[in-house]
Amino acid sequence: AGGHAMGGTALVRAGYGGSCTGAALKTVDAAPDGQQVRWANLKLIRMRMRSVSSIGKITKAMKMVAAAKLRGVQRVQEASKPFANGMTGLFDLMEKIEPEETAGKPKELLIAFTSDRGLCGGVNSQVVKNIKATIAAHPDPEGVKLLLVGDKGRDGLQRSVGKNIVTSFKDVFRAPVSFEQACVIAEEIMKEDYDKVIMVYNKFKTVISQEVVHGVVPGLEFMKTHAEVFDEYEFESDMDSAQVFVDLFEFKLATQLFAACLENGTSEQAARMSAMDNATRNAGDMLSRLTLSYNRQRQAVITSELIEIISGAEALKG
């Protein structure tokens, strides 16, 4: 019996099954299963720590990319300001004229500017909510046409106002925005004669603040009706005055589209940079909590093993 003292069953059969000894032996027998569970929990925590750390690295890289793109869009925006100011001066007198109410139902076009990619905060949802509210408040909701610039707007507007969508442009903001892209959108709009074009986009204020604004462009007929505001200018062209106004209106429309694209692109990159910064900090906080939990459980496992070893040794001595 003494030669088999390490076996719990042999000791009980030999008459050493006292209460203290039996309890110690039962602990020794049950320890492997408990240890496996505790080590399995530690393994799961280590796996989660690695995944959180990887996500933190990805979000940090995305923040740096968004910051670089933000600086690029801001440079283009700064370079286009002299051009935009010149166009504003040309149409300044016309913009001060209040549009007259047209007989019947006016033909209006809403242009929703959203991003082509997600992970940029609430810039897209704010535009979608604004578009829905604008259409719902319109006297003739079904008569309002909708043009989408950016792929994310379709996801939020297809179900509720899908019948109003006439066309959409995607992959506009994947590459740096150019005036040629704005001209293509303007050509598509010129295929229909709208009384008013309303652009809904995010205006950049600060890196953490963007505001949804409406940019209103009166229709071509409004420009022809108030052609006298251009009497002080001399146009050198072989075309008749009607065609000159068509080209001038299309140029004005493309200019405002380009400005709206730049504003929305700047807001998108700023919001993405802010969102990725928050995600990186959250990943760091979560990793710290997981590390603390891992160390506590690891220390608990080591302490438990030491207690079991000491208890087993004391039981054998007794």
mmCIF file of N, CA and C in Angstrom, residues 151-224:
data_model
loop_
_atom_site.group_PDB
_atom_site.id
_atom_site.type_symbol
_atom_site.label_atom_id
_atom_site.label_comp_id
_atom_site.label_asym_id
_atom_site.label_seq_id
_atom_site.Cartn_x
_atom_site.Cartn_y
_atom_site.Cartn_z
ATOM 1 N N ASP A 151 -21.508 56.096 -54.446
ATOM 2 C CA ASP A 151 -22.194 54.809 -54.413
ATOM 3 C C ASP A 151 -22.974 54.579 -53.123
ATOM 4 N N LYS A 152 -22.577 55.183 -52.010
ATOM 5 C CA LYS A 152 -23.210 54.904 -50.729
ATOM 6 C C LYS A 152 -24.612 55.480 -50.603
ATOM 7 N N GLY A 153 -24.931 56.486 -51.402
ATOM 8 C CA GLY A 153 -26.267 57.060 -51.328
ATOM 9 C C GLY A 153 -27.346 56.104 -51.801
ATOM 10 N N ARG A 154 -27.009 55.228 -52.740
ATOM 11 C CA ARG A 154 -27.997 54.289 -53.258
ATOM 12 C C ARG A 154 -28.478 53.322 -52.172
ATOM 13 N N ASP A 155 -27.566 52.889 -51.305
ATOM 14 C CA ASP A 155 -27.936 51.931 -50.262
ATOM 15 C C ASP A 155 -29.008 52.493 -49.330
ATOM 16 N N GLY A 156 -28.905 53.773 -49.013
ATOM 17 C CA GLY A 156 -29.849 54.364 -48.076
ATOM 18 C C GLY A 156 -31.100 54.928 -48.713
ATOM 19 N N LEU A 157 -31.091 55.167 -50.035
ATOM 20 C CA LEU A 157 -32.219 55.826 -50.684
ATOM 21 C C LEU A 157 -32.997 54.915 -51.635
ATOM 22 N N GLN A 158 -32.438 53.776 -51.983
ATOM 23 C CA GLN A 158 -33.071 52.908 -52.978
ATOM 24 C C GLN A 158 -34.449 52.439 -52.519
ATOM 25 N N ARG A 159 -34.554 52.044 -51.242
ATOM 26 C CA ARG A 159 -35.814 51.481 -50.774
ATOM 27 C C ARG A 159 -36.889 52.545 -50.594
ATOM 28 N N SER A 160 -36.528 53.692 -50.028
ATOM 29 C CA SER A 160 -37.543 54.691 -49.676
ATOM 30 C C SER A 160 -37.926 55.586 -50.849
ATOM 31 N N VAL A 161 -36.946 56.057 -51.618
ATOM 32 C CA VAL A 161 -37.227 56.987 -52.727
ATOM 33 C C VAL A 161 -36.612 56.464 -54.025
ATOM 34 N N GLY A 162 -36.607 55.163 -54.192
ATOM 35 C CA GLY A 162 -36.003 54.573 -55.388
ATOM 36 C C GLY A 162 -36.666 55.017 -56.684
ATOM 37 N N LYS A 163 -37.971 55.299 -56.636
ATOM 38 C CA LYS A 163 -38.686 55.724 -57.852
ATOM 39 C C LYS A 163 -38.246 57.103 -58.321
ATOM 40 N N ASN A 164 -37.687 57.900 -57.440
ATOM 41 C CA ASN A 164 -37.261 59.259 -57.815
ATOM 42 C C ASN A 164 -35.882 59.279 -58.466
ATOM 43 N N ILE A 165 -35.106 58.215 -58.334
ATOM 44 C CA ILE A 165 -33.735 58.194 -58.846
ATOM 45 C C ILE A 165 -33.755 58.082 -60.366
ATOM 46 N N VAL A 166 -33.101 59.014 -61.031
ATOM 47 C CA VAL A 166 -33.026 58.998 -62.495
ATOM 48 C C VAL A 166 -31.698 58.431 -62.982
ATOM 49 N N THR A 167 -30.629 58.701 -62.278
ATOM 50 C CA THR A 167 -29.325 58.150 -62.640
ATOM 51 C C THR A 167 -28.377 58.293 -61.452
ATOM 52 N N SER A 168 -27.256 57.606 -61.537
ATOM 53 C CA SER A 168 -26.275 57.672 -60.451
ATOM 54 C C SER A 168 -24.881 57.555 -61.024
ATOM 55 N N PHE A 169 -23.938 58.163 -60.333
ATOM 56 C CA PHE A 169 -22.519 58.100 -60.698
ATOM 57 C C PHE A 169 -21.759 57.520 -59.513
ATOM 58 N N LYS A 170 -20.988 56.480 -59.764
ATOM 59 C CA LYS A 170 -20.172 55.900 -58.697
ATOM 60 C C LYS A 170 -18.694 55.979 -59.069
ATOM 61 N N ASP A 171 -17.853 55.694 -58.093
ATOM 62 C CA ASP A 171 -16.391 55.783 -58.239
ATOM 63 C C ASP A 171 -15.937 57.208 -58.545
ATOM 64 N N VAL A 172 -16.738 58.196 -58.118
ATOM 65 C CA VAL A 172 -16.360 59.593 -58.343
ATOM 66 C C VAL A 172 -15.251 60.006 -57.387
ATOM 67 N N PHE A 173 -15.313 59.506 -56.139
ATOM 68 C CA PHE A 173 -14.372 59.948 -55.109
ATOM 69 C C PHE A 173 -13.259 58.940 -54.845
ATOM 70 N N ARG A 174 -13.187 57.866 -55.621
ATOM 71 C CA ARG A 174 -12.098 56.906 -55.432
ATOM 72 C C ARG A 174 -10.769 57.487 -55.903
ATOM 73 N N ALA A 175 -10.813 58.304 -56.941
ATOM 74 C CA ALA A 175 -9.631 59.017 -57.435
ATOM 75 C C ALA A 175 -9.817 60.502 -57.129
ATOM 76 N N PRO A 176 -8.753 61.295 -57.180
ATOM 77 C CA PRO A 176 -8.917 62.734 -56.941
ATOM 78 C C PRO A 176 -9.953 63.351 -57.881
ATOM 79 N N VAL A 177 -10.822 64.162 -57.315
ATOM 80 C CA VAL A 177 -11.907 64.767 -58.106
ATOM 81 C C VAL A 177 -11.332 65.744 -59.121
ATOM 82 N N SER A 178 -11.858 65.711 -60.336
ATOM 83 C CA SER A 178 -11.384 66.599 -61.399
ATOM 84 C C SER A 178 -12.562 67.371 -61.984
ATOM 85 N N PHE A 179 -12.244 68.462 -62.669
ATOM 86 C CA PHE A 179 -13.290 69.275 -63.305
ATOM 87 C C PHE A 179 -13.940 68.515 -64.462
ATOM 88 N N GLU A 180 -13.201 67.599 -65.082
ATOM 89 C CA GLU A 180 -13.764 66.799 -66.168
ATOM 90 C C GLU A 180 -14.916 65.936 -65.663
ATOM 91 N N GLN A 181 -14.780 65.394 -64.451
ATOM 92 C CA GLN A 181 -15.873 64.602 -63.873
ATOM 93 C C GLN A 181 -17.107 65.463 -63.654
ATOM 94 N N ALA A 182 -16.909 66.680 -63.178
ATOM 95 C CA ALA A 182 -18.033 67.590 -62.976
ATOM 96 C C ALA A 182 -18.706 67.928 -64.304
ATOM 97 N N CYS A 183 -17.923 68.052 -65.362
ATOM 98 C CA CYS A 183 -18.494 68.345 -66.686
ATOM 99 C C CYS A 183 -19.349 67.191 -67.197
ATOM 100 N N VAL A 184 -18.915 65.963 -66.923
ATOM 101 C CA VAL A 184 -19.706 64.797 -67.334
ATOM 102 C C VAL A 184 -21.053 64.783 -66.616
ATOM 103 N N ILE A 185 -21.047 65.091 -65.310
ATOM 104 C CA ILE A 185 -22.303 65.139 -64.553
ATOM 105 C C ILE A 185 -23.190 66.276 -65.070
ATOM 106 N N ALA A 186 -22.575 67.416 -65.385
ATOM 107 C CA ALA A 186 -23.348 68.552 -65.901
ATOM 108 C C ALA A 186 -23.989 68.218 -67.254
ATOM 109 N N GLU A 187 -23.281 67.503 -68.101
ATOM 110 C CA GLU A 187 -23.849 67.098 -69.394
ATOM 111 C C GLU A 187 -25.055 66.189 -69.210
ATOM 112 N N GLU A 188 -24.984 65.311 -68.214
ATOM 113 C CA GLU A 188 -26.121 64.429 -67.938
ATOM 114 C C GLU A 188 -27.321 65.238 -67.449
ATOM 115 N N ILE A 189 -27.085 66.241 -66.623
ATOM 116 C CA ILE A 189 -28.186 67.076 -66.122
ATOM 117 C C ILE A 189 -28.801 67.903 -67.249
ATOM 118 N N MET A 190 -27.973 68.350 -68.183
ATOM 119 C CA MET A 190 -28.465 69.208 -69.270
ATOM 120 C C MET A 190 -29.369 68.472 -70.244
ATOM 121 N N LYS A 191 -29.452 67.151 -70.135
ATOM 122 C CA LYS A 191 -30.342 66.400 -71.029
ATOM 123 C C LYS A 191 -31.803 66.687 -70.721
ATOM 124 N N GLU A 192 -32.091 67.156 -69.510
ATOM 125 C CA GLU A 192 -33.445 67.535 -69.112
ATOM 126 C C GLU A 192 -33.476 69.019 -68.762
ATOM 127 N N ASP A 193 -34.630 69.619 -68.942
ATOM 128 C CA ASP A 193 -34.794 71.045 -68.650
ATOM 129 C C ASP A 193 -35.426 71.196 -67.269
ATOM 130 N N TYR A 194 -34.585 71.429 -66.266
ATOM 131 C CA TYR A 194 -35.067 71.556 -64.893
ATOM 132 C C TYR A 194 -35.237 73.025 -64.533
ATOM 133 N N ASP A 195 -36.269 73.302 -63.720
ATOM 134 C CA ASP A 195 -36.485 74.667 -63.236
ATOM 135 C C ASP A 195 -35.516 75.018 -62.105
ATOM 136 N N LYS A 196 -35.055 73.992 -61.376
ATOM 137 C CA LYS A 196 -34.159 74.229 -60.253
ATOM 138 C C LYS A 196 -33.333 72.970 -59.995
ATOM 139 N N VAL A 197 -32.069 73.182 -59.704
ATOM 140 C CA VAL A 197 -31.175 72.089 -59.343
ATOM 141 C C VAL A 197 -30.669 72.356 -57.924
ATOM 142 N N ILE A 198 -30.872 71.396 -57.032
ATOM 143 C CA ILE A 198 -30.471 71.545 -55.631
ATOM 144 C C ILE A 198 -29.411 70.503 -55.309
ATOM 145 N N MET A 199 -28.251 70.965 -54.893
ATOM 146 C CA MET A 199 -27.152 70.069 -54.530
ATOM 147 C C MET A 199 -27.117 69.918 -53.006
ATOM 148 N N VAL A 200 -27.131 68.682 -52.534
ATOM 149 C CA VAL A 200 -27.091 68.384 -51.099
ATOM 150 C C VAL A 200 -25.765 67.686 -50.819
ATOM 151 N N TYR A 201 -24.911 68.344 -50.056
ATOM 152 C CA TYR A 201 -23.576 67.801 -49.804
ATOM 153 C C TYR A 201 -23.086 68.254 -48.438
ATOM 154 N N ASN A 202 -21.973 67.671 -47.998
ATOM 155 C CA ASN A 202 -21.351 68.032 -46.720
ATOM 156 C C ASN A 202 -20.345 69.157 -46.930
ATOM 157 N N LYS A 203 -20.503 70.221 -46.174
ATOM 158 C CA LYS A 203 -19.562 71.331 -46.230
ATOM 159 C C LYS A 203 -18.538 71.168 -45.108
ATOM 160 N N PHE A 204 -17.273 71.242 -45.463
ATOM 161 C CA PHE A 204 -16.196 71.051 -44.492
ATOM 162 C C PHE A 204 -16.064 72.290 -43.607
ATOM 163 N N LYS A 205 -16.116 72.069 -42.286
ATOM 164 C CA LYS A 205 -15.906 73.155 -41.322
ATOM 165 C C LYS A 205 -14.595 72.936 -40.582
ATOM 166 N N THR A 206 -14.507 71.806 -39.862
ATOM 167 C CA THR A 206 -13.261 71.403 -39.212
ATOM 168 C C THR A 206 -13.093 69.904 -39.420
ATOM 169 N N VAL A 207 -11.996 69.369 -38.911
ATOM 170 C CA VAL A 207 -11.741 67.939 -39.078
ATOM 171 C C VAL A 207 -12.817 67.106 -38.384
ATOM 172 N N ILE A 208 -13.385 67.621 -37.303
ATOM 173 C CA ILE A 208 -14.386 66.865 -36.560
ATOM 174 C C ILE A 208 -15.798 67.412 -36.761
ATOM 175 N N SER A 209 -15.966 68.338 -37.682
ATOM 176 C CA SER A 209 -17.281 68.947 -37.875
ATOM 177 C C SER A 209 -17.556 69.165 -39.359
ATOM 178 N N GLN A 210 -18.656 68.593 -39.839
ATOM 179 C CA GLN A 210 -19.126 68.795 -41.209
ATOM 180 C C GLN A 210 -20.615 69.116 -41.170
ATOM 181 N N GLU A 211 -21.058 69.932 -42.103
ATOM 182 C CA GLU A 211 -22.444 70.394 -42.096
ATOM 183 C C GLU A 211 -23.080 70.140 -43.459
ATOM 184 N N VAL A 212 -24.298 69.593 -43.446
ATOM 185 C CA VAL A 212 -25.036 69.353 -44.687
ATOM 186 C C VAL A 212 -25.660 70.669 -45.155
ATOM 187 N N VAL A 213 -25.375 71.055 -46.398
ATOM 188 C CA VAL A 213 -25.882 72.317 -46.949
ATOM 189 C C VAL A 213 -26.561 72.048 -48.287
ATOM 190 N N HIS A 214 -27.364 73.025 -48.711
ATOM 191 C CA HIS A 214 -28.037 72.977 -50.007
ATOM 192 C C HIS A 214 -27.453 74.057 -50.914
ATOM 193 N N GLY A 215 -27.012 73.659 -52.082
ATOM 194 C CA GLY A 215 -26.570 74.617 -53.092
ATOM 195 C C GLY A 215 -27.588 74.672 -54.214
ATOM 196 N N VAL A 216 -28.255 75.815 -54.373
ATOM 197 C CA VAL A 216 -29.358 75.942 -55.327
ATOM 198 C C VAL A 216 -28.857 76.612 -56.608
ATOM 199 N N VAL A 217 -29.179 75.986 -57.738
ATOM 200 C CA VAL A 217 -28.848 76.548 -59.056
ATOM 201 C C VAL A 217 -30.150 76.722 -59.827
ATOM 202 N N PRO A 218 -30.598 77.961 -60.075
ATOM 203 C CA PRO A 218 -31.807 78.152 -60.884
ATOM 204 C C PRO A 218 -31.607 77.603 -62.298
ATOM 205 N N GLY A 219 -32.695 77.237 -62.933
ATOM 206 C CA GLY A 219 -32.635 76.602 -64.249
ATOM 207 C C GLY A 219 -32.201 77.529 -65.371
ATOM 208 N N LEU A 220 -32.072 76.947 -66.552
ATOM 209 C CA LEU A 220 -31.618 77.690 -67.735
ATOM 210 C C LEU A 220 -32.601 78.789 -68.117
ATOM 211 N N GLU A 221 -33.877 78.503 -67.996
ATOM 212 C CA GLU A 221 -34.881 79.507 -68.363
ATOM 213 C C GLU A 221 -34.795 80.730 -67.462
ATOM 214 N N PHE A 222 -34.439 80.530 -66.215
ATOM 215 C CA PHE A 222 -34.269 81.659 -65.301
ATOM 216 C C PHE A 222 -33.125 82.553 -65.770
ATOM 217 N N MET A 223 -32.040 81.959 -66.252
ATOM 218 C CA MET A 223 -30.923 82.752 -66.754
ATOM 219 C C MET A 223 -31.306 83.517 -68.015
ATOM 220 N N LYS A 224 -32.039 82.875 -68.899
ATOM 221 C CA LYS A 224 -32.456 83.562 -70.128
ATOM 222 C C LYS A 224 -33.415 84.702 -69.827
#
